Amino acid sequence: MSGLDATKSTEAITAAINSFSKENLKAIDIVNKLVAVDANFAVSSQDLAEAITRVGSVAQDSGVGLDRLIAIVTSAQQVTQRGGSVIGNALKTIFQRLQREETLDALTELGIQVREVDS
């Protein structure tokens, strides 16, 4: 992947596979996704890999799949021009705070439905 040496690329791909294990992704699937986004948007594979490494498992726990995470990181990168590590850390904080009970209660008070209703 562009901007990463072989060791860092392997670590990033392994982190993505482990973080998004529910999606049964293969290494080539992840590389293809990152390269496709790199080629079409103002974000590098390196920034995507750094973000995924930092936030992947928390994103998965929050119900955010790899494709959606890549889209979020790409959008944030294009708007803010921040690096993947900064975006990844920020998203990790956001996803963690959105899972807190007091945050869910505050959103509910604002009229935002954040909990599933069992039928």
Short mmCIF file of C-alpha atoms in Angstrom, two decimals:
data_model
loop_
_atom_site.label_atom_id
_atom_site.label_comp_id
_atom_site.label_asym_id
_atom_site.label_seq_id
_atom_site.Cartn_x
_atom_site.Cartn_y
_atom_site.Cartn_z
CA MET A 1 0.00 0.00 0.00
CA SER A 2 1.30 3.45 -0.81
CA GLY A 3 3.21 5.18 1.94
CA LEU A 4 3.59 2.08 4.12
CA ASP A 5 6.45 -0.36 4.29
CA ALA A 6 5.75 -4.10 4.21
CA THR A 7 5.66 -4.44 8.00
CA LYS A 8 3.24 -1.55 8.52
CA SER A 9 1.05 -2.76 5.66
CA THR A 10 0.88 -6.23 7.16
CA GLU A 11 0.04 -4.83 10.59
CA ALA A 12 -2.71 -2.62 9.15
CA ILE A 13 -4.27 -5.44 7.15
CA THR A 14 -4.09 -7.79 10.13
CA ALA A 15 -5.73 -5.17 12.36
CA ALA A 16 -8.54 -4.72 9.83
CA ILE A 17 -9.09 -8.47 9.50
CA ASN A 18 -9.18 -8.86 13.29
CA SER A 19 -11.36 -5.79 13.88
CA PHE A 20 -13.90 -6.71 11.22
CA SER A 21 -13.84 -10.48 11.67
CA LYS A 22 -17.64 -10.62 11.43
CA GLU A 23 -17.37 -9.51 7.80
CA ASN A 24 -15.13 -12.47 6.86
CA LEU A 25 -12.80 -10.27 4.82
CA LYS A 26 -9.66 -11.52 3.15
CA ALA A 27 -6.48 -9.45 2.99
CA ILE A 28 -6.93 -8.88 -0.74
CA ASP A 29 -10.46 -7.55 -0.18
CA ILE A 30 -9.16 -4.96 2.28
CA VAL A 31 -6.26 -3.94 0.04
CA ASN A 32 -8.59 -3.58 -2.94
CA LYS A 33 -10.96 -1.35 -0.94
CA LEU A 34 -8.14 0.89 0.30
CA VAL A 35 -6.49 1.17 -3.11
CA ALA A 36 -9.82 1.98 -4.82
CA VAL A 37 -10.53 4.80 -2.37
CA ASP A 38 -6.92 6.03 -2.61
CA ALA A 39 -7.24 6.24 -6.40
CA ASN A 40 -10.56 8.10 -6.40
CA PHE A 41 -10.48 10.45 -3.41
CA ALA A 42 -8.14 12.83 -1.61
CA VAL A 43 -7.06 10.25 0.96
CA SER A 44 -4.14 7.86 0.97
CA SER A 45 -4.11 4.16 1.72
CA GLN A 46 -1.70 5.01 4.51
CA ASP A 47 -4.17 7.38 6.20
CA LEU A 48 -6.99 4.87 5.82
CA ALA A 49 -4.84 2.08 7.26
CA GLU A 50 -3.75 4.23 10.22
CA ALA A 51 -7.35 5.20 10.99
CA ILE A 52 -8.62 1.64 10.70
CA THR A 53 -5.85 0.39 12.96
CA ARG A 54 -6.81 2.90 15.66
CA VAL A 55 -10.62 2.72 15.51
CA GLY A 56 -11.47 -0.57 13.81
CA SER A 57 -12.49 -2.68 16.81
CA VAL A 58 -14.49 0.14 18.42
CA ALA A 59 -16.21 0.83 15.10
CA GLN A 60 -17.16 -2.83 14.76
CA ASP A 61 -18.51 -2.84 18.33
CA SER A 62 -20.57 0.25 17.43
CA GLY A 63 -22.09 -1.47 14.41
CA VAL A 64 -19.99 0.36 11.83
CA GLY A 65 -18.67 -1.95 9.11
CA LEU A 66 -15.44 -1.54 7.19
CA ASP A 67 -17.02 0.07 4.11
CA ARG A 68 -18.84 2.65 6.20
CA LEU A 69 -15.71 3.34 8.27
CA ILE A 70 -13.67 3.88 5.13
CA ALA A 71 -16.34 6.32 3.90
CA ILE A 72 -16.35 8.22 7.21
CA VAL A 73 -12.55 8.47 7.29
CA THR A 74 -12.44 9.54 3.64
CA SER A 75 -15.03 12.27 4.22
CA ALA A 76 -13.27 13.52 7.33
CA GLN A 77 -9.90 13.52 5.53
CA GLN A 78 -11.21 15.49 2.58
CA VAL A 79 -12.89 18.10 4.76
CA THR A 80 -10.34 18.49 7.56
CA GLN A 81 -7.08 17.53 5.84
CA ARG A 82 -6.11 15.73 9.07
CA GLY A 83 -4.12 12.51 8.99
CA GLY A 84 -5.45 9.03 9.49
CA SER A 85 -4.11 8.70 13.01
CA VAL A 86 -5.83 11.91 14.16
CA ILE A 87 -9.11 10.94 12.48
CA GLY A 88 -8.90 7.40 13.85
CA ASN A 89 -8.34 8.64 17.41
CA ALA A 90 -11.19 11.14 17.11
CA LEU A 91 -13.60 8.52 15.78
CA LYS A 92 -12.56 6.10 18.51
CA THR A 93 -13.46 8.70 21.13
CA ILE A 94 -16.77 9.50 19.44
CA PHE A 95 -17.79 5.85 19.10
CA GLN A 96 -16.86 5.12 22.72
CA ARG A 97 -18.79 8.11 24.05
CA LEU A 98 -21.85 7.26 21.98
CA GLN A 99 -22.05 3.94 23.81
CA ARG A 100 -22.22 5.55 27.27
CA GLU A 101 -25.54 5.31 29.06
CA GLU A 102 -25.61 9.04 29.91
CA THR A 103 -24.97 9.94 26.27
CA LEU A 104 -27.80 7.66 25.13
CA ASP A 105 -30.10 9.19 27.76
CA ALA A 106 -29.23 12.74 26.63
CA LEU A 107 -29.89 11.88 22.98
CA THR A 108 -33.22 10.28 23.93
CA GLU A 109 -34.21 13.46 25.80
CA LEU A 110 -33.51 15.39 22.60
CA GLY A 111 -35.96 13.14 20.75
CA ILE A 112 -33.33 11.04 18.99
CA GLN A 113 -34.15 7.35 19.06
CA VAL A 114 -30.93 5.53 19.90
CA ARG A 115 -32.20 2.30 21.39
CA GLU A 116 -33.88 -0.48 19.50
CA VAL A 117 -37.45 -1.23 20.39
CA ASP A 118 -38.32 -4.91 20.75
CA SER A 119 -41.57 -5.88 19.06
#
